[in-house]
Tab-separated table of C-alpha atoms and ligand atoms in Angstrom:
chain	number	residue	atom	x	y	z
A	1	UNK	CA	-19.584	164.692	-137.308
A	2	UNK	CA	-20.707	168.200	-136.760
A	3	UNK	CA	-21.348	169.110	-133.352
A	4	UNK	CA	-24.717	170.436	-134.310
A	5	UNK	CA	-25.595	167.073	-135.941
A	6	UNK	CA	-25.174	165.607	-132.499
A	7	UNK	CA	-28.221	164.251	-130.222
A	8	UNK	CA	-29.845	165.750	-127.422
A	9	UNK	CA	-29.343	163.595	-124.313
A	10	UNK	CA	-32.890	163.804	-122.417
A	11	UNK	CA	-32.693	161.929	-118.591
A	12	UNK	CA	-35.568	161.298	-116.291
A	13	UNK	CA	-36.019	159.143	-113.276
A	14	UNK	CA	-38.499	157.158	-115.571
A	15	UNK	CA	-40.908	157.577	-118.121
A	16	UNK	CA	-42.080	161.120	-117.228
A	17	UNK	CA	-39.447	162.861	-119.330
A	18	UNK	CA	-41.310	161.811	-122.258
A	19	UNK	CA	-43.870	164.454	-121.577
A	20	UNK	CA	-41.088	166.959	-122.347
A	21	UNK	CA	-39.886	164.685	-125.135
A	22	UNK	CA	-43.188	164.778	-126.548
A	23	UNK	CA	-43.001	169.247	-126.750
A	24	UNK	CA	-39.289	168.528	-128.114
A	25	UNK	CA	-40.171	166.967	-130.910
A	26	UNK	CA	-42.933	169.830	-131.515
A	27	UNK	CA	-40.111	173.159	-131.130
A	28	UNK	CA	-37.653	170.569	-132.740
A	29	UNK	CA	-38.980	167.628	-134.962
A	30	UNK	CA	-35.532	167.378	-137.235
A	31	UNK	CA	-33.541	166.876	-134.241
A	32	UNK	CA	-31.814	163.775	-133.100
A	33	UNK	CA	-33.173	162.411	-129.332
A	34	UNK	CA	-31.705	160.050	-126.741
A	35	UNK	CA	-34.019	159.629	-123.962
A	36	UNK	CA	-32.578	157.469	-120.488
A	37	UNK	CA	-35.206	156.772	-118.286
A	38	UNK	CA	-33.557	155.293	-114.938
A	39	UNK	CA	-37.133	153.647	-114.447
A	40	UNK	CA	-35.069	150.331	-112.360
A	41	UNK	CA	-34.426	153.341	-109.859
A	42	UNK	CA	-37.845	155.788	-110.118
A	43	UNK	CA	-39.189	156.829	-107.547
A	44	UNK	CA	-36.577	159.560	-107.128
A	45	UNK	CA	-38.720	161.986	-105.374
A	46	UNK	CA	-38.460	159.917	-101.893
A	47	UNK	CA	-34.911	159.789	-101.553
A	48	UNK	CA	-31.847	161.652	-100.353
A	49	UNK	CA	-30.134	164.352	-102.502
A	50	UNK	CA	-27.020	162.440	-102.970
A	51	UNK	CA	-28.389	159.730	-104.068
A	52	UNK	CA	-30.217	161.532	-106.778
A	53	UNK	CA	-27.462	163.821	-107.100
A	54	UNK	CA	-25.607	160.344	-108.113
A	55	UNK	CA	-28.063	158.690	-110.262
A	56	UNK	CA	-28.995	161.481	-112.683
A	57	UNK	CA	-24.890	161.941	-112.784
A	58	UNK	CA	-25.015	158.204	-113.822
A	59	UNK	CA	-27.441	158.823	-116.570
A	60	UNK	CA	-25.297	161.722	-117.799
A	61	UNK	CA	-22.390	159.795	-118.139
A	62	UNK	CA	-23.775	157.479	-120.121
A	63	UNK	CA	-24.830	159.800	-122.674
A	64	UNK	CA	-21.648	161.607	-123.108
A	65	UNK	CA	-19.695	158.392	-124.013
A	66	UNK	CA	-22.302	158.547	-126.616
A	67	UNK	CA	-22.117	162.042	-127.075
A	68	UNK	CA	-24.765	165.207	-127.112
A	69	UNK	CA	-24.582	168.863	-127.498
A	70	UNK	CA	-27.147	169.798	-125.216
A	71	UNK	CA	-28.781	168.044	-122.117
A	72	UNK	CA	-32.107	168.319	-121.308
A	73	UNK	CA	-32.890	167.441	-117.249
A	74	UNK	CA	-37.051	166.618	-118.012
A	75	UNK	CA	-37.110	165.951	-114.521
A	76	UNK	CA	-38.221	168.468	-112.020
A	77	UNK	CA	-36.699	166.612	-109.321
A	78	UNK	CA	-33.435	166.027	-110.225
A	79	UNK	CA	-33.307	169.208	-111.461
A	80	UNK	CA	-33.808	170.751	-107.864
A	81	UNK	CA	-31.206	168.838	-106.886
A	82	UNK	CA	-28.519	168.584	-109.586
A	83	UNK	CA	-28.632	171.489	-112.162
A	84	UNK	CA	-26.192	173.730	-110.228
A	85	UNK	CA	-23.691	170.787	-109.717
A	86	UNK	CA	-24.179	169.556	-113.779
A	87	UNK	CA	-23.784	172.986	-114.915
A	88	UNK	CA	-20.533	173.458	-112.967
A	89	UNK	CA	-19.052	170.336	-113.723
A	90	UNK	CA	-19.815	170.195	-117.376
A	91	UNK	CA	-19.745	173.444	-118.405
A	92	UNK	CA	-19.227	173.201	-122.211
A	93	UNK	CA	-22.621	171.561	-122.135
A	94	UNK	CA	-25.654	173.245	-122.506
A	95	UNK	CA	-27.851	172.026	-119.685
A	96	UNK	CA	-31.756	172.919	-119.308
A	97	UNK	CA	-34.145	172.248	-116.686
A	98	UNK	CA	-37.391	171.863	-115.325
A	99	UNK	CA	-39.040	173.959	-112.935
A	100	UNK	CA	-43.003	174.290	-112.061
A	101	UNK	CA	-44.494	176.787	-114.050
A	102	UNK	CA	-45.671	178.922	-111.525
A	103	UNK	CA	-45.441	182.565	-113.222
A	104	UNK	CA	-47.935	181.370	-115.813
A	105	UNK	CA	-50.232	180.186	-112.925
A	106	UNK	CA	-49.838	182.817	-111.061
A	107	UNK	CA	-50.169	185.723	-113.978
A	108	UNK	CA	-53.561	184.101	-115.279
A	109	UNK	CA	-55.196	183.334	-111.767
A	110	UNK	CA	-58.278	185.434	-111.401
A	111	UNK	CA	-58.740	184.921	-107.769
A	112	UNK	CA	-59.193	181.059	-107.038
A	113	UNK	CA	-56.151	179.593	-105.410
A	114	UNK	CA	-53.371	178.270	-107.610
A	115	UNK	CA	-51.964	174.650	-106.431
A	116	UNK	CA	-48.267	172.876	-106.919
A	117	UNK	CA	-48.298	169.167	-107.314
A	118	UNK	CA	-44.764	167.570	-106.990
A	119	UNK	CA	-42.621	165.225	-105.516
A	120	UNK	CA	-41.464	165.922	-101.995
A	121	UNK	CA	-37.898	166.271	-102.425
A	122	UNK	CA	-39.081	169.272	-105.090
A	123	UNK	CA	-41.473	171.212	-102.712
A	124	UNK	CA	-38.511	170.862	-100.208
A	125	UNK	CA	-35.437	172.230	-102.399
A	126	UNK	CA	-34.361	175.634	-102.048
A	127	UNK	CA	-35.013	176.716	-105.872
A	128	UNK	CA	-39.040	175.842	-105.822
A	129	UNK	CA	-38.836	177.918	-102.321
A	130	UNK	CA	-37.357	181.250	-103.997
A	131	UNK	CA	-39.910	180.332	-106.424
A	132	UNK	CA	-42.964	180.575	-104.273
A	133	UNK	CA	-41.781	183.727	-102.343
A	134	UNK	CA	-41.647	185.377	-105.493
A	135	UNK	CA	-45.328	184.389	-106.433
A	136	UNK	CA	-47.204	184.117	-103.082
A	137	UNK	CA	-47.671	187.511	-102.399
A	138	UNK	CA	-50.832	188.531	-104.275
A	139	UNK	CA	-51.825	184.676	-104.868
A	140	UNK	CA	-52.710	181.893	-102.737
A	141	UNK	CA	-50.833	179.095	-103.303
A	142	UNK	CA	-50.965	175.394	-102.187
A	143	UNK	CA	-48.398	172.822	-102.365
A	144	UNK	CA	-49.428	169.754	-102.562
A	145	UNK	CA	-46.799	166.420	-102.365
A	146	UNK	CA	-47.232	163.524	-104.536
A	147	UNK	CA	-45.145	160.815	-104.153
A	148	UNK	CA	-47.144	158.406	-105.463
A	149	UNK	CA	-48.277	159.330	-108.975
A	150	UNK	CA	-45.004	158.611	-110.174
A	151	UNK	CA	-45.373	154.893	-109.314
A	152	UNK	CA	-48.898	155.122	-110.999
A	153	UNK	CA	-47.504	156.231	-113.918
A	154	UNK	CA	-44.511	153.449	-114.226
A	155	UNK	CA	-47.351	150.638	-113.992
A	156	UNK	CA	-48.709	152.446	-117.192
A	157	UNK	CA	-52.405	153.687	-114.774
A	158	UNK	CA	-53.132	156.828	-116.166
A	159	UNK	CA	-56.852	156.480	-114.818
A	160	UNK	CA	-59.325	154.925	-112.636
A	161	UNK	CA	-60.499	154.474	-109.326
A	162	UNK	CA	-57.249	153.798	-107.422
A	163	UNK	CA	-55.882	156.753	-108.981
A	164	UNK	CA	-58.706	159.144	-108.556
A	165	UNK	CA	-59.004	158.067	-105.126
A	166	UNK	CA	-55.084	158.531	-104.171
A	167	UNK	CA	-55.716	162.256	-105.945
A	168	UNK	CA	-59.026	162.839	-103.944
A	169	UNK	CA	-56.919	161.741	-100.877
A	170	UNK	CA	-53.977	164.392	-101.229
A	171	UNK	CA	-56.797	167.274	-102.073
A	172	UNK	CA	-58.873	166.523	-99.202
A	173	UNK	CA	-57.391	168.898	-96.827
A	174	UNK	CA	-58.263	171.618	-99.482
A	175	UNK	CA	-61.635	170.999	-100.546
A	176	UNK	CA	-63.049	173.955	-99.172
A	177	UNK	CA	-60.850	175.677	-101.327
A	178	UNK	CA	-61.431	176.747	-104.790
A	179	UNK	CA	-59.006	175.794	-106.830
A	180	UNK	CA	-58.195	177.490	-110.024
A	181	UNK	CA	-55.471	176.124	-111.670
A	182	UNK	CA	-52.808	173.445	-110.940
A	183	UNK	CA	-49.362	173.448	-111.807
A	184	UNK	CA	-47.792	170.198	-112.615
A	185	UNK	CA	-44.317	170.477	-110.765
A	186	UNK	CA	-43.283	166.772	-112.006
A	187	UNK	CA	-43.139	165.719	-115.465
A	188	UNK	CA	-44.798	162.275	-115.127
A	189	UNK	CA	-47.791	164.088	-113.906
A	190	UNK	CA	-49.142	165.659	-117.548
A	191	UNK	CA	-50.398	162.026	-118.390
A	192	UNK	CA	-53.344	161.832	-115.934
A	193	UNK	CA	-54.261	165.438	-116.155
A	194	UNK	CA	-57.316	164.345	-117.001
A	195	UNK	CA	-58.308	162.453	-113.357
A	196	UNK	CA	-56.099	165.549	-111.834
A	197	UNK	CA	-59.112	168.235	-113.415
A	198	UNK	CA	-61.856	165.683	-112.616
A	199	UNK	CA	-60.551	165.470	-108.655
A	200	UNK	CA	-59.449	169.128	-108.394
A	201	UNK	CA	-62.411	170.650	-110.708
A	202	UNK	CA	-58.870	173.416	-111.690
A	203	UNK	CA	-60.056	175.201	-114.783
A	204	UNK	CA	-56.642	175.471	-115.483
A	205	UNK	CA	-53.914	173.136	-115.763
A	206	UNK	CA	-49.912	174.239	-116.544
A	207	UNK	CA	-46.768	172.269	-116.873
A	208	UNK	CA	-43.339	173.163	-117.296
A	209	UNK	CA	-42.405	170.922	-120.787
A	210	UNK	CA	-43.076	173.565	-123.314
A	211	UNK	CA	-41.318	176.236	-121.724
A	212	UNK	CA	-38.401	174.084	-121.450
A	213	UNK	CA	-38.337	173.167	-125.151
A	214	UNK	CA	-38.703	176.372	-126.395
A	215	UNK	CA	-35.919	177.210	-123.998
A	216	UNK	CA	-33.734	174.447	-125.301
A	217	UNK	CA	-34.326	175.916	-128.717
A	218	UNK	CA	-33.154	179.246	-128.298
A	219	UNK	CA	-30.203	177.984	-126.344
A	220	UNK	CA	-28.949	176.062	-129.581
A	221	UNK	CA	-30.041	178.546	-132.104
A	222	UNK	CA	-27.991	180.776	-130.508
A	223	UNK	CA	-25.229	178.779	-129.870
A	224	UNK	CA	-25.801	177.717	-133.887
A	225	UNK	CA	-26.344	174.350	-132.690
A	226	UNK	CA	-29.903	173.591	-134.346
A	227	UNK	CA	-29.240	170.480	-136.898
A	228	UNK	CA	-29.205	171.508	-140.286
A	229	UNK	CA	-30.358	167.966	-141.648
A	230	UNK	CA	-33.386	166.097	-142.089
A	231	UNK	CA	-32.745	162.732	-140.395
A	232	UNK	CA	-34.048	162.836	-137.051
A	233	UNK	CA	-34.542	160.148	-134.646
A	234	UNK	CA	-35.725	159.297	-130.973
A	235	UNK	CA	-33.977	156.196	-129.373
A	236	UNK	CA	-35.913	155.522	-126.150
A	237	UNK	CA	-33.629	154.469	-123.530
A	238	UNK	CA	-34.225	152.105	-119.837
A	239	UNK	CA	-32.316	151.220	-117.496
A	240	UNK	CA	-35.124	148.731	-116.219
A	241	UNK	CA	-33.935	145.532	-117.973
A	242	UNK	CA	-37.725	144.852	-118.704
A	243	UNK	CA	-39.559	145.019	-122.718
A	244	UNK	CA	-42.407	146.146	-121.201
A	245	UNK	CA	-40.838	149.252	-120.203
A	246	UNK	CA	-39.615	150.123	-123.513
A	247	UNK	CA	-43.230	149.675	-125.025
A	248	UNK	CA	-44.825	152.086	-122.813
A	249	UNK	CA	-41.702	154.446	-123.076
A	250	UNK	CA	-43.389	154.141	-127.222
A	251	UNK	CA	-47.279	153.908	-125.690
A	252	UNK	CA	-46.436	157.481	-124.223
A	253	UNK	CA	-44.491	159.341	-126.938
A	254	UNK	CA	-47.432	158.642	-129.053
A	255	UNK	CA	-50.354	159.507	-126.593
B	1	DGL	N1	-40.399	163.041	-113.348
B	1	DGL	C1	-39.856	163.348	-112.053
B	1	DGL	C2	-40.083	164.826	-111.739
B	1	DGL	O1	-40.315	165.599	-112.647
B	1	DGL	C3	-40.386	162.379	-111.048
B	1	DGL	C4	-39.461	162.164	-109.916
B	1	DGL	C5	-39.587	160.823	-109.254
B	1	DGL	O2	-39.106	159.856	-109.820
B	1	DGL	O3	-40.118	160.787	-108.137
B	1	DGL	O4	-39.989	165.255	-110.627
């Protein structure tokens, strides 16, 4: 088969990645798609770099006994962690990540205060810090961790009380603030932007999956990797041995 004919291998701790799946399909819709959640293993924004480090390498593995030409990372968090590593040791692959969109944010604030939701270990790497010294000069910025939407989001509650109560929770510290926009710095988060506007009242919401698949496109156009055919196809991939899983992995590609 011709390389460019290949799949795209998409990973994700869990069912987040989708979100990004969802803005492939829209820069790419005659592509091929493998998507691994590691969902038996999400949350991975709670634990140690290694062991993140080792699961996403897990999930990479398994696609390139498949085979890809291109890897997308639609996880903010493991991308923090692991991009630099990946891109090392598999260098003939083109690898993209995620990273908060901040510069969007930033460039369109008219004077509220811009705030970052992600997981912890993402606020904590190095790469989202060089990222917020390069934007917090002329903007306020607030980060704001957020362990636990993830989990929300895994038990398919994408509203509600319990929700908009954990949200209300993490923004209460800042409600004398006003903020303008929110960045989404995980990519679980775009599917309860809705309660995240209602709690935050941001008139503004980014997230990073867009920019990321219009990145991966221009990546394999120029490497002349963009499939020539018509026969495109998502498998949706879990590592949780669980049906229920696999139908809201199809609940959320349609939403
Ligand atoms: N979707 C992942 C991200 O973008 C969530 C990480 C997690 O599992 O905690 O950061």
């Amino acid at each position: 088969m011709e390389k460019r004919e290949l799949p795209i291998g998409v990973i994700d701790s869990g069912l987040g990645g989708i979100s990004v799946l969802k803005e492939l399909l829209l820069a790419m819709p005659n592509e091929k798609y493998i998507y691994i959640g590691d969902s038996a293993n999400a949350p991975y924004g709670v634990k140690g770099p290694e062991e993140i480090l080792m699961l996403t390498e897990n999930s990479v593995k398994a696609l390139l006994e498949r085979r890809i030409k291109a890897l997308v990372i639609a996880c903010n968090t493991a991308t923090g962690v692991a991009v630099k590593y990946l891109r090392e040791k598999y260098a003939e692959l083109p690898i993209i990540g995620l990273e908060p969109a901040l510069k969007p944010a930033v460039e369109n604030c008219e004077g509220g205060a811009v705030a970052v939701m992600a997981t912890p270990v993402t606020l904590s790497e190095e790469k989202f810090r060089i990222l917020y010294d390069r934007y917090k000069e002329n903007t306020e910025i607030i980060t704001v961790g957020a362990p636990k939407i993830v989990e929300f989001v895994e038990k398919g509650v994408f509203e509600g009380e319990e929700l908009e109560g954990y949200l209300a929770e993490l923004f209460e510290p800042y409600k004398e603030k006003n903020i303008e926009s929110v960045v989404l710095g995980c990519t679980h988060f775009p599917f309860v932007t809705d309660a995240i506007s209602k709690v935050t009242g941001a008139k503004r919401i980014y997230d990073g999956g867009r920019g990321a698949a219009l990145e991966t496109r221009r990546r394999l156009e120029a490497l002349g990797l963009l499939s020539e055919e018509n026969d495109g196809y998502v498998s949706l991939e879990n590592t949780l041995d669980d049906p229920e899983i696999l139908r809201l992995s199809e609940v959320l590609l349609e939403r």
